Coordinates of C-alpha atoms and ligand atoms in Angstrom, one line a residue:
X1 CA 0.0 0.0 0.0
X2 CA 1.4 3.5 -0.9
X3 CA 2.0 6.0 1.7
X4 CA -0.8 7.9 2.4
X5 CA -0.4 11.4 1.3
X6 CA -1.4 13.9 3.3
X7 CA -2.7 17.1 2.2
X8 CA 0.2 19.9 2.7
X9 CA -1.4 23.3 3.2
X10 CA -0.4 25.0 0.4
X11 CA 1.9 27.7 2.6
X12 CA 3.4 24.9 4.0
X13 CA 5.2 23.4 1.1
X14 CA 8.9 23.3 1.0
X15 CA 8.6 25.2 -2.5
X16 CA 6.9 28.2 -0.7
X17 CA 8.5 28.0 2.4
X18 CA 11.8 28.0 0.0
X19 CA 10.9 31.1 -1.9
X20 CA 9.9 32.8 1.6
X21 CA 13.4 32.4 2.7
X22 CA 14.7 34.1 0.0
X23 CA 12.7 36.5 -0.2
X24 CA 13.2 37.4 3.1
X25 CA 17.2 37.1 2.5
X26 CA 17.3 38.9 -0.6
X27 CA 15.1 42.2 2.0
X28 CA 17.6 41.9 4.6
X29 CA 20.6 41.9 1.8
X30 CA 19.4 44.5 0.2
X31 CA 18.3 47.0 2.8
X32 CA 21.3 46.2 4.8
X33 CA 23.4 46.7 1.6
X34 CA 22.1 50.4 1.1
X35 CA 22.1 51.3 4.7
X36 CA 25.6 50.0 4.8
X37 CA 26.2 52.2 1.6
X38 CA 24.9 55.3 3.3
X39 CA 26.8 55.1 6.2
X40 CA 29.8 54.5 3.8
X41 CA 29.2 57.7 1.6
X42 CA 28.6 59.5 5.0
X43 CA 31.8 58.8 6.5
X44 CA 33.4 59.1 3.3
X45 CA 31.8 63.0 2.3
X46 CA 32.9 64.1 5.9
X47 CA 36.3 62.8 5.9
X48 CA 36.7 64.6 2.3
X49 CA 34.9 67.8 3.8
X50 CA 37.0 67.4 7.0
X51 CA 40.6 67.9 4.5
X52 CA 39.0 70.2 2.1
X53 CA 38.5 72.5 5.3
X54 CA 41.9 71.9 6.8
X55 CA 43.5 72.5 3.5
X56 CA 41.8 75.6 3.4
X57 CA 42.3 76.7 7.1
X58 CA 45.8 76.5 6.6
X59 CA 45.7 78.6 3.2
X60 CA 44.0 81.0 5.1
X61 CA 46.4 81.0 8.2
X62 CA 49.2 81.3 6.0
X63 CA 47.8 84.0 4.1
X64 CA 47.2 86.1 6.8
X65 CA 50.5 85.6 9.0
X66 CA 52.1 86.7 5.3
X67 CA 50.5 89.6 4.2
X68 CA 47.5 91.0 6.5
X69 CA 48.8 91.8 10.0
X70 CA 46.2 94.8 10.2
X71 CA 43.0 93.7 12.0
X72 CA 39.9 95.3 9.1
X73 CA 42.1 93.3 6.7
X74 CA 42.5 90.5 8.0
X75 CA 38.7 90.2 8.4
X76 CA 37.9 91.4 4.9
X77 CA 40.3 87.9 4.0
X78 CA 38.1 85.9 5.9
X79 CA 35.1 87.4 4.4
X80 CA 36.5 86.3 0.9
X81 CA 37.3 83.2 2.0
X82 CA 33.7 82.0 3.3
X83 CA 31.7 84.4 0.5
X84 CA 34.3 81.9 -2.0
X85 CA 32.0 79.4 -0.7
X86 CA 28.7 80.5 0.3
X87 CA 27.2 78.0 -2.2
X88 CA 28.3 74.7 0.3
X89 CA 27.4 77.3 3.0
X90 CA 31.1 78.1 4.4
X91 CA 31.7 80.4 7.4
X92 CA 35.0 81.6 8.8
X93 CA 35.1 82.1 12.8
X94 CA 37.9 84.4 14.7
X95 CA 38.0 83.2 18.0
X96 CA 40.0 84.5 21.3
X97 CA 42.9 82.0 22.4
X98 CA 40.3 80.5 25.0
X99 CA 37.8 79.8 21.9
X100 CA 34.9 81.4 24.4
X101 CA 34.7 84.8 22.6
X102 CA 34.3 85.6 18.8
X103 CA 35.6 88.9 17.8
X104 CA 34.3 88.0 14.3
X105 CA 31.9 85.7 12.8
X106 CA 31.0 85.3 8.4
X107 CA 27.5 85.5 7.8
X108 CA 26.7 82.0 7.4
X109 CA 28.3 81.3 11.0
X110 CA 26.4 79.0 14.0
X111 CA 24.9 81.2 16.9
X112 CA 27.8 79.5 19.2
X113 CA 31.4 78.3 18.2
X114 CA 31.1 74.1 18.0
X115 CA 32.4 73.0 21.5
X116 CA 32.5 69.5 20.9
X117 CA 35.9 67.8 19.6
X118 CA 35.4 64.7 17.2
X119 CA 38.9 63.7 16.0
X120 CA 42.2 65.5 14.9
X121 CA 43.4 65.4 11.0
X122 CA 46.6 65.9 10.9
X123 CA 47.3 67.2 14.3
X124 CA 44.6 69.5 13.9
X125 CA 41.4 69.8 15.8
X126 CA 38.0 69.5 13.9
X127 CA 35.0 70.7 15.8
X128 CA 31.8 68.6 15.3
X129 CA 28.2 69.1 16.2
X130 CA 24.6 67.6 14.6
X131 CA 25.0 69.8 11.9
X132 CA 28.5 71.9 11.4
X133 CA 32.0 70.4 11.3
X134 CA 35.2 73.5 11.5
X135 CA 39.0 73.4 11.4
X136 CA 40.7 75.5 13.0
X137 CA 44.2 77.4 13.5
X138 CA 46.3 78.9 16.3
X139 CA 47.5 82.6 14.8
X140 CA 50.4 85.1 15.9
X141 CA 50.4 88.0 14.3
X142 CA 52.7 90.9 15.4
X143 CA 50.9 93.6 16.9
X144 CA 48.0 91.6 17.5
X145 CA 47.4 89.8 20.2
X146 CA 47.3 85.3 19.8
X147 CA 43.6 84.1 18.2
X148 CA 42.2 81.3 16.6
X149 CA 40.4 80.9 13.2
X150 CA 38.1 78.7 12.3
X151 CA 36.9 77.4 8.5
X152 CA 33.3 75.6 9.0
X153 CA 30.5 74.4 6.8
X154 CA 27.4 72.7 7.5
X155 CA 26.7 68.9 7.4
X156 CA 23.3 69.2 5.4
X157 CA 25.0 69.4 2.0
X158 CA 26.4 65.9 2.4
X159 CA 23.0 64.3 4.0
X160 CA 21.4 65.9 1.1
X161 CA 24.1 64.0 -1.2
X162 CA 23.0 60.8 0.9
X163 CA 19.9 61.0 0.4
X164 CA 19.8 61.8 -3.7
X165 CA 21.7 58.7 -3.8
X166 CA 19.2 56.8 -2.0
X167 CA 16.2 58.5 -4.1
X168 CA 18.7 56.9 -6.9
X169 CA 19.3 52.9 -5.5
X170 CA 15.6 53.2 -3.9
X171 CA 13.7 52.1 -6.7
X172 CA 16.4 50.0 -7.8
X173 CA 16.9 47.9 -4.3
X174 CA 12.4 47.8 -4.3
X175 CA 12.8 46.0 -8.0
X176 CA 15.0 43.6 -6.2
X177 CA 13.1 42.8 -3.4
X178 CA 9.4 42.7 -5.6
X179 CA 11.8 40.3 -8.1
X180 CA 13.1 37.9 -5.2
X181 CA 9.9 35.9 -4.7
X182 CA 10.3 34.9 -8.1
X183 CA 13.9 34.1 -8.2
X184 CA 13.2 32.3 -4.6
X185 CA 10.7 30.0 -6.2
X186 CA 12.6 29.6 -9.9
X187 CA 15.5 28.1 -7.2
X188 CA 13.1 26.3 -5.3
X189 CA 11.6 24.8 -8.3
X190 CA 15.4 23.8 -9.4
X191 CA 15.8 22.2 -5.7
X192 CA 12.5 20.3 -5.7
X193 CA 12.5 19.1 -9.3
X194 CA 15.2 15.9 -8.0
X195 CA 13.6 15.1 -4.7
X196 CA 9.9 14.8 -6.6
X197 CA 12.3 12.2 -9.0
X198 CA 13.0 10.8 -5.7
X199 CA 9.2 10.9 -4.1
X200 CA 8.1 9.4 -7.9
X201 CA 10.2 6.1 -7.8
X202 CA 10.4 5.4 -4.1
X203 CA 5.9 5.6 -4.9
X204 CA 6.8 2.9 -7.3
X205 CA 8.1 0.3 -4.9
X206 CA 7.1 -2.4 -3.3
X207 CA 8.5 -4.5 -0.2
X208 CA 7.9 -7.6 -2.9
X209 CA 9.5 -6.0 -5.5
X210 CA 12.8 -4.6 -4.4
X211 CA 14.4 -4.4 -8.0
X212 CA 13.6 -1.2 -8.3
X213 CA 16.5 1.9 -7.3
X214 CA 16.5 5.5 -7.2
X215 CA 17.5 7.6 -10.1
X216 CA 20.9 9.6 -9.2
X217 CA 22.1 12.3 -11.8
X218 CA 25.9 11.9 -11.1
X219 CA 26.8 15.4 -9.7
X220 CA 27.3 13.8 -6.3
X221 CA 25.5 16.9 -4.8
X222 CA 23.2 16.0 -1.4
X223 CA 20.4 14.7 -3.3
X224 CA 22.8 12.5 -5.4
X225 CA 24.0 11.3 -2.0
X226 CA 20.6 11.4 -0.3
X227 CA 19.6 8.6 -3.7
X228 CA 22.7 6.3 -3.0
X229 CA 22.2 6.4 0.7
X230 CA 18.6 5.0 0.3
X231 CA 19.8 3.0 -2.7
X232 CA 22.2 1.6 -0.1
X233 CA 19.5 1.1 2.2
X234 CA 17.0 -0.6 -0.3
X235 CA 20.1 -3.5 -1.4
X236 CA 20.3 -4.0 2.2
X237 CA 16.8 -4.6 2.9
X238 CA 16.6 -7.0 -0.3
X239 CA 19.4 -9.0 0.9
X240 CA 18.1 -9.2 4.1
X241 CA 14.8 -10.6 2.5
X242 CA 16.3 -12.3 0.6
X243 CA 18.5 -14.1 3.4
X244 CA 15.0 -14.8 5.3
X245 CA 13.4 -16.4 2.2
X246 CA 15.8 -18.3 2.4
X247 CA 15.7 -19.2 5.4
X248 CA 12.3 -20.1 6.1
X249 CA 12.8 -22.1 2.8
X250 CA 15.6 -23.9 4.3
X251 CA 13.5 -24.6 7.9
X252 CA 10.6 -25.5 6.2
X253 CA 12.8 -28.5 4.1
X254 CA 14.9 -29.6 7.7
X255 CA 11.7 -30.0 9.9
X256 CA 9.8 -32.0 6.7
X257 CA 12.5 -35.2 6.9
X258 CA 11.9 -36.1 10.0
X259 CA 8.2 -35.1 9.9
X260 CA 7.9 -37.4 7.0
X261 CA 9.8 -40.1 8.8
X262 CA 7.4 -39.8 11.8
X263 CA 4.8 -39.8 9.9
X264 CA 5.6 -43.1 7.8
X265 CA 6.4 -44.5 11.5
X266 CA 3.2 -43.7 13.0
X267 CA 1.7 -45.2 9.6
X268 CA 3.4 -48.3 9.6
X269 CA 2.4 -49.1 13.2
X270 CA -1.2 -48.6 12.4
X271 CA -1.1 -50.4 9.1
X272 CA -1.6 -54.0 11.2
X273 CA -0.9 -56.1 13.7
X274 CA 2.8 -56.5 14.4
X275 CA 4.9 -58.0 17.6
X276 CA 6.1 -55.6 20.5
X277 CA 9.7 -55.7 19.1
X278 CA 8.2 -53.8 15.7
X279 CA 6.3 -51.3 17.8
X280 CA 9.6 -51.1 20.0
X281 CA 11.5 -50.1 17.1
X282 CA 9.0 -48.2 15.3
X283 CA 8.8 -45.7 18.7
X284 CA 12.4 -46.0 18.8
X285 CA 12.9 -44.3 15.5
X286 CA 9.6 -41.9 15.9
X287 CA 11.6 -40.8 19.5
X288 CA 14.8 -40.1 17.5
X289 CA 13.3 -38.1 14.8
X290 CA 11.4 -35.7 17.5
X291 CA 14.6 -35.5 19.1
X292 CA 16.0 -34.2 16.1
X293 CA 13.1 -32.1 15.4
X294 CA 13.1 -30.5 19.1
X295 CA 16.9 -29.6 18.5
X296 CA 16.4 -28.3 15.3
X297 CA 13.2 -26.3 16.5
X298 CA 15.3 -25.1 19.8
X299 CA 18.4 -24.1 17.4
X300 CA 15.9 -22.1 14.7
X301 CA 14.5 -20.0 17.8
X302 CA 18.1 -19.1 19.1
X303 CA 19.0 -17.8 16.1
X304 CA 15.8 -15.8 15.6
X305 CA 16.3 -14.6 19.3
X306 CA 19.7 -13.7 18.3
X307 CA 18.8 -11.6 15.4
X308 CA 15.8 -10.0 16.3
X309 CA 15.7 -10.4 20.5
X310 CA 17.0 -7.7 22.7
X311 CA 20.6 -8.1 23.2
X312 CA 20.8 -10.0 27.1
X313 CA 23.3 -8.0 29.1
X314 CA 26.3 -9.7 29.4
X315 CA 27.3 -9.7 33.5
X316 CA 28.6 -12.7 34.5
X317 CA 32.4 -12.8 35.3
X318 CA 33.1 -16.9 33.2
X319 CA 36.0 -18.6 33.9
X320 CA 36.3 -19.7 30.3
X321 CA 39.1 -22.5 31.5
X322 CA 36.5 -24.0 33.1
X323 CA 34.0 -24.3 30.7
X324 CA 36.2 -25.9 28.4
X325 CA 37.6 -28.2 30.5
X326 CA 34.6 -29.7 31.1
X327 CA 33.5 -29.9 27.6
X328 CA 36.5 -32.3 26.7
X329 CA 35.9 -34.2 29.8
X330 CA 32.3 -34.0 28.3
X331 CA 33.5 -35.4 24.9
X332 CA 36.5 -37.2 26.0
X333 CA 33.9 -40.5 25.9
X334 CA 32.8 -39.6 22.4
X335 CA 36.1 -38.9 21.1
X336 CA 37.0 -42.4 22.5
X337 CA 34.4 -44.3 21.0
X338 CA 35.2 -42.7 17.4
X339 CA 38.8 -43.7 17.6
X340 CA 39.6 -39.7 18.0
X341 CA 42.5 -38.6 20.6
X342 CA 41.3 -35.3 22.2
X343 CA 43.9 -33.3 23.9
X344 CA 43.9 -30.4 25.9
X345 CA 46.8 -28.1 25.0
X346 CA 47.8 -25.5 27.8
X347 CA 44.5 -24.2 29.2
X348 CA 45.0 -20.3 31.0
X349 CA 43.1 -19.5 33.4
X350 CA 41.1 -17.0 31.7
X351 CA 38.0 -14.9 32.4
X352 CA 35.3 -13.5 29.9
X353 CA 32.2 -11.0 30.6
X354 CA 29.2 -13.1 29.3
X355 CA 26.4 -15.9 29.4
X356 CA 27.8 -19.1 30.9
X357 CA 25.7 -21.3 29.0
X358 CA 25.7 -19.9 25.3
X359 CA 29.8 -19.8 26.1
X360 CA 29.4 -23.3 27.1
X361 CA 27.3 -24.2 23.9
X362 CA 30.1 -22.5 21.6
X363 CA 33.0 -25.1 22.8
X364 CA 30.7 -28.1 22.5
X365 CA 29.3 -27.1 19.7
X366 CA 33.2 -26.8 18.3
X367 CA 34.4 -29.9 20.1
X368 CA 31.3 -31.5 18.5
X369 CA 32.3 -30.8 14.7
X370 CA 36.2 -31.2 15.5
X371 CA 35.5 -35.0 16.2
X372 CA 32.8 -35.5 13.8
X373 CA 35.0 -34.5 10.8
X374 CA 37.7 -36.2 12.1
X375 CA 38.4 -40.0 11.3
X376 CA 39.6 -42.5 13.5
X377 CA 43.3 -42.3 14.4
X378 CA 42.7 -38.3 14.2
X379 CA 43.6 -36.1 16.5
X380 CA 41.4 -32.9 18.3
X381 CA 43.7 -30.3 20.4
X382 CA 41.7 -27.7 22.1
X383 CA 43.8 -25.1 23.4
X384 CA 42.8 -21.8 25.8
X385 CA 45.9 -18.5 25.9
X386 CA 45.1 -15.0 26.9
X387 CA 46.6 -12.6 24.4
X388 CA 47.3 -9.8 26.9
X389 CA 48.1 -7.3 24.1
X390 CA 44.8 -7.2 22.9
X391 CA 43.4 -8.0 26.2
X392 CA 41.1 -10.7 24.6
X393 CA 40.9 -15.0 25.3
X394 CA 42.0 -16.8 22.8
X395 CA 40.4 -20.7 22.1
X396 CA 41.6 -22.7 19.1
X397 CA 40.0 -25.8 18.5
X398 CA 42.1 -27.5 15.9
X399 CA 41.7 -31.3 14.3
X400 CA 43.8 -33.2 11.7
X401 CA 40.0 -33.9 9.7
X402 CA 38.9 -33.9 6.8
X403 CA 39.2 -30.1 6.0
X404 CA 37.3 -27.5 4.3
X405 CA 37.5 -26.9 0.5
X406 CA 38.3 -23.6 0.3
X407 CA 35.5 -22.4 -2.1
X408 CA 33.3 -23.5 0.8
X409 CA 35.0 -21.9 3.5
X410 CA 33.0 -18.3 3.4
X411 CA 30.3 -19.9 3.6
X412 CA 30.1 -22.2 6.3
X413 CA 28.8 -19.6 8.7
X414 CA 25.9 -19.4 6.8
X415 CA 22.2 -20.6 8.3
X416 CA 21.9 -24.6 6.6
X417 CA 25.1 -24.7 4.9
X418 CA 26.8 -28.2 4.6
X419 CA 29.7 -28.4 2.9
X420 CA 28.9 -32.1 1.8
X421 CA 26.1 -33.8 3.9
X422 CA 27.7 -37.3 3.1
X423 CA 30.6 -36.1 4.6
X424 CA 29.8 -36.2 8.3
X425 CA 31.3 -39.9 10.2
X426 CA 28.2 -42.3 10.0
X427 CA 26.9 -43.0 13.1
X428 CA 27.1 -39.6 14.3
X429 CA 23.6 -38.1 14.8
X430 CA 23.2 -35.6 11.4
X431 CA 23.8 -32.3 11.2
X432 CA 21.7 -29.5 9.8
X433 CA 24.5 -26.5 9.5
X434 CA 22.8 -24.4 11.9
X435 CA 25.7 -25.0 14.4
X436 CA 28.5 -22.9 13.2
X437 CA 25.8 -20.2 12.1
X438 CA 25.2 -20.3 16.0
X439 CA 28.5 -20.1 17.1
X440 CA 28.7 -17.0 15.2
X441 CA 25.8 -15.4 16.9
X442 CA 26.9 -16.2 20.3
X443 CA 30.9 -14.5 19.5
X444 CA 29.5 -11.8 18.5
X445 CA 27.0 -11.3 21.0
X446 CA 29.9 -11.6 23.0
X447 CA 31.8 -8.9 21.4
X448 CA 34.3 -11.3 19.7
X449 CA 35.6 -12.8 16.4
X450 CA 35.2 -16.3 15.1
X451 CA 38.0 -17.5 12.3
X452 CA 38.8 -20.6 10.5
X453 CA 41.7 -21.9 8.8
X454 CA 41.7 -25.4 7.0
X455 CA 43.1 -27.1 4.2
X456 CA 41.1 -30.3 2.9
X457 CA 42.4 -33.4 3.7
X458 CA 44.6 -31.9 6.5
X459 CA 42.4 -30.5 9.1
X460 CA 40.8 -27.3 10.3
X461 CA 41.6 -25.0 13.3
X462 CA 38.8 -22.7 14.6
X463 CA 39.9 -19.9 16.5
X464 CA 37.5 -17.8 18.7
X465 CA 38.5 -14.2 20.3
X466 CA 36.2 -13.0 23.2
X467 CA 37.2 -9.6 25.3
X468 CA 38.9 -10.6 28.7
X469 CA 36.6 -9.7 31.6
X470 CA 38.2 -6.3 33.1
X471 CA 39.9 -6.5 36.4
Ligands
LIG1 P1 26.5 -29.3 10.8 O1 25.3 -29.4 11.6 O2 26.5 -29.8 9.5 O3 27.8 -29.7 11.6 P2 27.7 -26.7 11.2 O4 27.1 -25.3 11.0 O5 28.2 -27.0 12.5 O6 26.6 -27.7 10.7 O7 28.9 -26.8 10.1 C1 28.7 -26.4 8.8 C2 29.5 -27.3 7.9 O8 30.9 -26.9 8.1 C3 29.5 -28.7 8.2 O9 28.5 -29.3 7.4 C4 30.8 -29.2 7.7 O10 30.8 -29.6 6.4 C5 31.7 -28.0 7.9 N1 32.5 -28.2 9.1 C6 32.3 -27.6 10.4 N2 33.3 -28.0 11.2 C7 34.2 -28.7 10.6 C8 35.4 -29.3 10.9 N3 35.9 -29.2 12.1 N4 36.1 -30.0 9.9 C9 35.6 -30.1 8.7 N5 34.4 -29.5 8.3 C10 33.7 -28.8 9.2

């Protein structure tokens, strides 16, 4: 069934939400681009007007310590030089050497001299207020007695500079912000057009149908890489379904042998008559096949536990020189009987974090195949170190068998595989290559490694790795 779509209120769309963002971007950009601009021209017409008036204070000082010691003409140069730039609204200022008193002031001049110092250009002190900015200059004239002059204009000339550009870039910024919706949603419309590829073919599958992959378009951008990761995802999910057909398949063909046989047993029995020995050995056999079945049954669940149960906390402190100890004294009858030697090689004392009796199942289950695969005369050495480097137990169960081909040895941890079914000693109860597949689970529920070496016709050596228990 598809996934329900549910109605998206239209605001809420990525598209529009997309071209909301920009829009709102593209207004912050562009009113913070021409406020930054004003302040920029601002500082930058002041600074100019600040030289242009110390340039001309200092044309004027120099003028008058040169050729105008008499007081009326020394005014009448100051008249010239503000009326030379009545246009920008110049005035000219001569102050007494404590700046409190004008003895002369141009036309154009502020009510009071400015009072407040901004900054000094090149060692000389402009005077600042809302709306005037003067230079001045210390005089000495012989005969008259030390003053100061100052050159001033008013500020309003550059704000009205600032704000003809702004009546300029205005209109300009406002087409930009009434255009950004429509470039937000052309983008938007660029951004979605992949991911509604995307919504399109993941629509198309189907958990039964996993053949089916997202399109990528190669330029390894995040939508490329959001494809491959659920590409990724999807050929992990078919394998895995895959892996379970299979092994239902698999459990479905062990458990119908010995149902069959059970079945034929219970049939024969009822078919007639027959003498208590028959019936004997009838329910002998019937016995022995739910035996198997209960073992197989018990095995299936483990592993499904394994994969799909919560992961039991591992607490218990095992003394894993214990447990395999007792194994081989365990088998040592079995190995006996098949005409095997089993040998303990030096067993350390060595502790593991875990689950006693899945740690217990591993070695017999190990123990178990080691004599099985091994004829008579054969030899199984089970041997227990602690490799203190990498703080882990080490357990090797080696036998001189009948080795592993190698084409079949990355696959023996699989659930049902048999190298060769005919293989196994007869007389040992059959297998149903669910036991290494088990091992597995329980090393690596343990936090460990299970290997194999082997060469056919020479034996194999399992070797298991589990994490020593910490101090
Ligand atoms: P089975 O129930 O068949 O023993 P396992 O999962 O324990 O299943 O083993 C899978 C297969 O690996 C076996 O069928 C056998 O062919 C091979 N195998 C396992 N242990 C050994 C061994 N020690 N020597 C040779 N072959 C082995």
């Amino acid at each position: 069934m598809p996934f329900p779509r549910v109605p998206t209120r239209w605001f809420r769309t990525l598209r529009v939400r997309l071209t909301m963002w920009h829009t709102l971007v593209m207004l912050i950009a562009v009113v913070g681009a021409l406020a930054a601009v004003r302040e920029g021209l601002r500082f930058y017409l002041l600074l100019e007007s600040d030289v242009v008036l110390n340039d001309e204070a200092k044309e004027l000082a120099l003028a008058i310590r040169r050729w105008y010691p008499n007081h009326d003409q020394i005014i009448a140069e100051m008249e010239q030089k503000a009326a030379g730039h009545s246009d920008r609204g110049w005035h000219v200022r001569w102050l007494s050497p404590d700046r409190r008193e004008t003895i002369w002031a141009s036309s154009l001049s502020p009510q009071e001299p400015l009072s407040q110092v901004a900054l000094s250009l090149q060692g000389h002190k402009v005077w600042v207020s809302d709306q005037y900015r003067s230079v001045e200059r210390r005089l000495e004239v012989p005969g008259i007695p030390e003053f100061y002059v100052r050159v001033g204009t008013p500020t309003q000339f550059i704000e009205g500079d600032i704000t003809r550009l702004t009546r300029i870039a205005a209109p300009v910024a406002l087409c930009i912000i009434l255009l950004a919706p429509l470039g937000g949603f052309f983008l938007s419309e660029q951004a979605i057009r992949p991911l509604q590829q995307i919504i399109h073919s993941t629509v198309r599958l189907r958990p039964s149908q996993l053949d089916e992959r997202l399109p990528t378009r190669g330029v390894g951008d995040e939508l490329d890489q959001l494809a491959g990761q659920i590409n990724h995802f999807l050929d992990q999910i078919a394998e895995h379904l895959r892996k379970n057909r299979d092994f239902v398949a698999n459990a479905a063909h062990e458990l119908r042998s010995p149902l069959t046989a059970i079945l034929s047993s219970v049939e024969v029995s009822l078919d007639k008559r027959r003498s208590p020995e028959e019936y004997e050995e009838l329910l002998f056999s019937t016995a022995e096949e739910c035996r198997h079945l209960t073992q197989l049954v018990n095995q299936l669940l483990q592993l499904t536990e394994s994969e799909t149960g919560e992961a039991r906390p591992l607490t218990e402190a095992v003394p894993l020189d214990d447990v395999v100890s007792r194994a081989i004294e365990m088998f040592a009858p079995v190995a006996e009987e098949s005409g095997v030697t089993l040998a303990a090689g030096s067993l350390d004392s060595v502790v593991v974090q875990g689950d006693r009796q899945p740690l217990r199942q591993l070695v017999t289950n190990l123990i178990d195949n080691a004599i099985k695969f091994t004829p008579s005369l054969g030899r199984v050495s089970v041997r227990l170190s602690k490799d203190s480097h990498h703080h882990e137990a080490v357990l090797m169960v080696a036998d001189t068998g009948i080795g592993i081909p190698s084409e079949d040895l990355p696959r023996i941890f699989e659930r049902f595989y048999q190298v060769d079914r005919s293989r196994s000693r007869l007389g040992n109860p059959r297998g149903n290559g669910l036991g290494l597949s088990i091992c597995e689970a329980i090393v690596h529920q343990h936090r460990g490694t299970l290997s194999v070496e082997s060469h056919l016709g020479e034996g194999s050596t399992f070797i298991v790795r589990l994490p020593l228990a910490s101090a």
